[in-house]
Short mmCIF file of C-alpha atoms in Angstrom, two decimals:
data_model
loop_
_atom_site.label_atom_id
_atom_site.label_comp_id
_atom_site.label_asym_id
_atom_site.label_seq_id
_atom_site.Cartn_x
_atom_site.Cartn_y
_atom_site.Cartn_z
CA UNK K 753 141.27 102.61 149.41
CA UNK K 754 139.11 104.72 151.68
CA UNK K 755 140.83 107.58 153.50
CA UNK K 756 140.42 106.50 157.14
CA UNK K 757 142.80 108.93 158.84
CA UNK K 758 141.15 110.68 161.75
CA UNK K 759 139.60 114.10 161.33
CA UNK K 760 142.36 115.90 163.24
CA UNK K 761 145.11 114.37 161.11
CA UNK K 762 143.25 115.10 157.87
CA UNK K 763 142.51 118.65 158.98
CA UNK K 764 146.18 119.30 159.70
CA UNK K 765 147.14 117.87 156.30
CA UNK K 766 144.62 120.08 154.49
CA UNK K 767 145.65 123.20 156.41
CA UNK K 768 149.35 122.64 155.65
CA UNK K 769 148.74 121.95 151.95
CA UNK K 770 146.37 124.87 151.47
CA UNK K 771 148.71 127.26 153.27
CA UNK K 772 151.37 126.44 150.66
CA UNK K 773 148.87 126.87 147.82
CA UNK K 774 147.55 130.17 149.15
CA UNK K 775 151.02 131.62 149.72
CA UNK K 776 151.91 130.70 146.13
CA UNK K 777 148.72 132.32 144.82
CA UNK K 778 149.36 135.57 146.67
CA UNK K 779 152.92 135.65 145.33
CA UNK K 780 152.28 134.68 141.70
CA UNK K 781 148.53 134.77 140.94
CA UNK K 782 147.06 137.61 143.01
CA UNK K 783 143.92 137.92 140.87
CA UNK K 784 143.03 134.32 141.75
CA UNK K 785 143.98 134.78 145.41
CA UNK K 786 141.56 137.71 145.60
CA UNK K 787 138.67 135.39 144.73
CA UNK K 788 139.06 133.16 147.81
CA UNK K 789 135.95 133.52 149.94
CA UNK K 790 135.96 133.82 153.75
CA UNK K 791 135.93 130.66 155.83
CA UNK K 792 132.73 128.68 156.31
CA UNK K 793 131.65 128.26 159.92
CA UNK K 794 130.54 125.05 161.57
CA UNK K 795 126.92 126.23 161.35
CA UNK K 796 127.30 126.79 157.59
CA UNK K 797 128.70 123.29 157.12
CA UNK K 798 125.98 121.75 159.29
CA UNK K 799 123.29 123.56 157.28
CA UNK K 800 124.71 122.31 153.97
CA UNK K 801 124.93 118.76 155.33
CA UNK K 802 121.33 118.91 156.51
CA UNK K 803 120.15 120.24 153.15
CA UNK K 804 121.88 117.40 151.28
CA UNK K 805 121.43 114.67 153.86
CA UNK K 806 125.15 113.92 153.56
CA UNK K 807 128.01 114.52 156.00
CA UNK K 808 131.09 116.10 154.42
CA UNK K 809 134.20 113.89 154.69
CA UNK K 810 136.69 115.39 157.19
CA UNK K 811 139.18 116.66 154.59
CA UNK K 812 136.49 118.47 152.58
CA UNK K 813 135.00 119.97 155.75
CA UNK K 814 138.46 121.16 156.84
CA UNK K 815 138.96 122.80 153.44
CA UNK K 816 135.66 124.68 153.70
CA UNK K 817 136.68 125.88 157.16
CA UNK K 818 139.58 127.66 155.44
CA UNK K 819 137.59 129.16 152.56
CA UNK K 820 133.95 128.81 151.53
CA UNK K 821 134.93 128.18 147.92
CA UNK K 822 135.98 130.66 145.24
CA UNK K 823 134.08 133.67 143.92
CA UNK K 824 133.65 133.01 140.20
CA UNK K 825 131.09 135.68 139.20
CA UNK K 826 132.61 137.93 136.55
CA UNK K 827 136.05 136.38 136.96
CA UNK K 828 135.87 133.02 135.19
CA UNK K 829 139.27 133.58 133.55
CA UNK K 830 141.06 133.54 136.93
CA UNK K 831 138.69 131.40 139.04
CA UNK K 832 139.84 128.00 137.73
CA UNK K 833 142.66 127.53 140.21
CA UNK K 834 142.09 123.81 140.78
CA UNK K 835 143.57 121.20 138.43
CA UNK K 836 141.77 120.92 135.08
CA UNK K 837 140.90 124.61 135.51
CA UNK K 838 138.03 124.01 137.95
CA UNK K 839 136.72 126.33 140.65
CA UNK K 840 135.70 125.31 144.18
CA UNK K 841 132.00 125.93 144.83
CA UNK K 842 130.72 127.83 147.86
CA UNK K 843 128.64 125.59 150.12
CA UNK K 844 125.37 127.04 148.86
CA UNK K 845 126.33 126.30 145.26
CA UNK K 846 127.49 122.81 146.27
CA UNK K 847 124.02 122.12 147.70
CA UNK K 848 122.38 123.31 144.47
CA UNK K 849 124.77 121.29 142.31
CA UNK K 850 124.18 118.18 144.45
CA UNK K 851 120.41 118.54 144.08
CA UNK K 852 120.80 118.84 140.31
CA UNK K 853 122.93 115.70 140.17
CA UNK K 854 120.78 113.54 142.42
CA UNK K 855 117.29 114.75 141.49
CA UNK K 856 117.52 115.91 137.87
CA UNK K 857 120.30 113.64 136.66
CA UNK K 858 119.43 110.76 139.02
CA UNK K 859 123.08 110.29 140.02
CA UNK K 860 123.97 108.25 143.10
CA UNK K 861 123.59 109.93 146.48
CA UNK K 862 126.72 110.72 148.47
CA UNK K 863 128.86 111.94 145.55
CA UNK K 864 129.60 115.60 146.36
CA UNK K 865 130.33 117.76 143.26
CA UNK K 866 132.40 120.40 145.05
CA UNK K 867 134.06 121.94 141.95
CA UNK K 868 133.17 122.69 138.34
CA UNK K 869 134.30 124.57 135.27
CA UNK K 870 134.02 128.31 136.04
CA UNK K 871 130.95 129.89 134.53
CA UNK K 872 129.11 126.70 133.57
CA UNK K 873 128.01 123.28 134.80
CA UNK K 874 129.70 121.09 132.22
CA UNK K 875 132.18 119.13 134.34
CA UNK K 876 134.05 119.11 137.62
CA UNK K 877 135.52 117.29 140.61
CA UNK K 878 133.71 115.37 143.35
CA UNK K 879 134.57 113.86 146.73
CA UNK K 880 133.04 110.52 147.65
CA UNK K 881 131.06 110.96 150.88
CA UNK K 882 129.52 107.47 150.95
CA UNK K 883 130.75 106.36 154.37
CA UNK K 884 131.60 102.67 154.31
CA UNK K 885 132.60 102.60 150.65
CA UNK K 886 136.23 101.77 149.75
CA UNK K 887 136.46 105.09 147.89
CA UNK K 888 135.26 107.20 150.84
CA UNK K 889 137.07 110.56 150.97
CA UNK K 890 138.61 110.12 147.53
CA UNK K 891 138.56 112.36 144.49
CA UNK K 892 136.61 111.78 141.30
CA UNK K 893 135.36 113.50 138.16
CA UNK K 894 131.82 114.22 136.97
CA UNK K 895 130.46 115.52 133.68
CA UNK K 896 127.05 116.24 132.22
CA UNK K 897 127.46 113.64 129.47
CA UNK K 898 129.51 111.07 131.40
CA UNK K 899 129.10 109.06 134.58
CA UNK K 900 130.88 109.82 137.84
CA UNK K 901 134.37 108.30 137.78
CA UNK K 902 137.10 107.89 140.42
CA UNK K 903 140.29 109.79 139.66
CA UNK K 904 142.65 108.23 138.78
CA UNK K 905 140.45 105.40 137.63
CA UNK K 906 142.74 102.58 138.78
CA UNK K 907 143.11 103.57 142.45
CA UNK K 908 141.97 106.11 144.99
CA UNK K 909 143.35 109.60 145.60
CA UNK K 910 142.35 111.10 148.97
CA UNK K 911 141.50 114.77 148.52
CA UNK K 912 143.94 115.84 151.27
CA UNK K 913 146.82 114.16 149.43
CA UNK K 914 145.65 115.67 146.14
CA UNK K 915 145.91 119.14 147.66
CA UNK K 916 149.43 118.34 148.83
CA UNK K 917 150.39 117.30 145.32
CA UNK K 918 148.78 120.45 143.91
CA UNK K 919 150.95 122.53 146.24
CA UNK K 920 154.09 120.68 145.12
CA UNK K 921 153.21 121.08 141.42
CA UNK K 922 152.81 124.84 141.85
CA UNK K 923 156.00 125.24 143.85
CA UNK K 924 158.02 123.16 141.39
CA UNK K 925 156.31 124.47 138.25
CA UNK K 926 155.36 121.07 136.85
CA UNK K 927 152.40 118.87 136.02
CA UNK K 928 150.54 116.85 138.60
CA UNK K 929 151.86 113.41 139.50
CA UNK K 930 149.47 110.64 140.46
CA UNK K 931 150.07 108.75 143.71
CA UNK K 932 151.96 106.05 141.78
CA UNK K 933 154.32 108.68 140.34
CA UNK K 934 152.74 108.79 136.88
CA UNK K 935 152.86 112.27 135.34
CA UNK K 936 149.46 113.73 134.43
CA UNK K 937 150.57 115.72 131.40
CA UNK K 938 147.03 116.98 130.84
CA UNK K 939 147.32 119.17 133.93
CA UNK K 940 150.08 121.82 133.97
CA UNK K 941 149.70 125.07 135.93
CA UNK K 942 149.68 128.23 133.85
CA UNK K 943 149.54 131.93 134.66
CA UNK K 944 147.03 134.09 132.83
CA UNK K 945 147.78 137.56 131.49
CA UNK K 946 145.39 138.97 134.11
CA UNK K 947 147.32 137.63 137.09
CA UNK K 948 145.45 134.40 137.63
CA UNK K 949 146.14 130.67 137.82
CA UNK K 950 144.66 128.03 135.55
CA UNK K 951 145.66 124.51 134.42
CA UNK K 952 146.16 123.41 130.80
CA UNK K 953 147.42 120.62 128.59
CA UNK K 954 150.57 122.18 127.04
CA UNK K 955 150.33 119.78 124.12
CA UNK K 956 147.25 121.68 122.91
CA UNK K 957 148.14 125.38 122.40
CA UNK K 958 144.48 126.15 121.71
CA UNK K 959 143.86 125.76 125.44
CA UNK K 960 146.55 128.22 126.51
CA UNK K 961 145.27 131.39 128.17
CA UNK K 962 145.72 134.36 125.83
CA UNK K 963 148.99 136.04 126.71
CA UNK K 964 149.57 133.52 129.49
CA UNK K 965 152.55 131.39 130.48
CA UNK K 966 152.71 127.64 131.14
CA UNK K 967 154.98 127.01 134.12
CA UNK K 968 158.23 125.18 133.46
CA UNK K 969 160.06 125.17 136.78
CA UNK K 970 159.79 127.14 140.02
CA UNK K 971 158.77 130.79 139.84
CA UNK K 972 161.22 133.33 141.29
CA UNK K 973 160.07 135.08 144.43
CA UNK K 974 158.51 138.46 143.68
#
């Protein structure tokens, strides 16, 4: 279902969830925490919306008001702090990515590709900004060779709630759990040898960061 909570409520939810995530990053993945960009201002958000012709859903706008994405240049190994090892794009890069999707790939307007694999444009996360659609404000996945798909495919996951679940997964050292309680065993948080956070499928050791550690329970306070 569409996320129809008011902007103030969604903003408070995003702020609370991201505060937990950021505190965890500073304590356990300082190299990733160092890549968080300064907050985007209202003028920055308005300029991005004008360039795309799309208004950011309240939760996504609230997130950008905390940090204008993640700095991935030269730090791809620690920039993938979002589930599936994706990095959050600065607003300028979001505008460029959106233009690529809608003009070059002829994807549907209103699907905002706000995150991607660090260092390339192969795949990522989107937020549905098509106001009036049942999936408005919800999360989804995009890929170069696949269509845009809601995530999870069987029901909606508002991005504010997804951030709350990400915070819980980090604090508890476990995989993500979908809104229905199903464990997403493809997405476990892992610490890299260079002090960063990424997410892996522990059933495939080839994906483990070299010298890294897959979390298995809460991390002790430093």
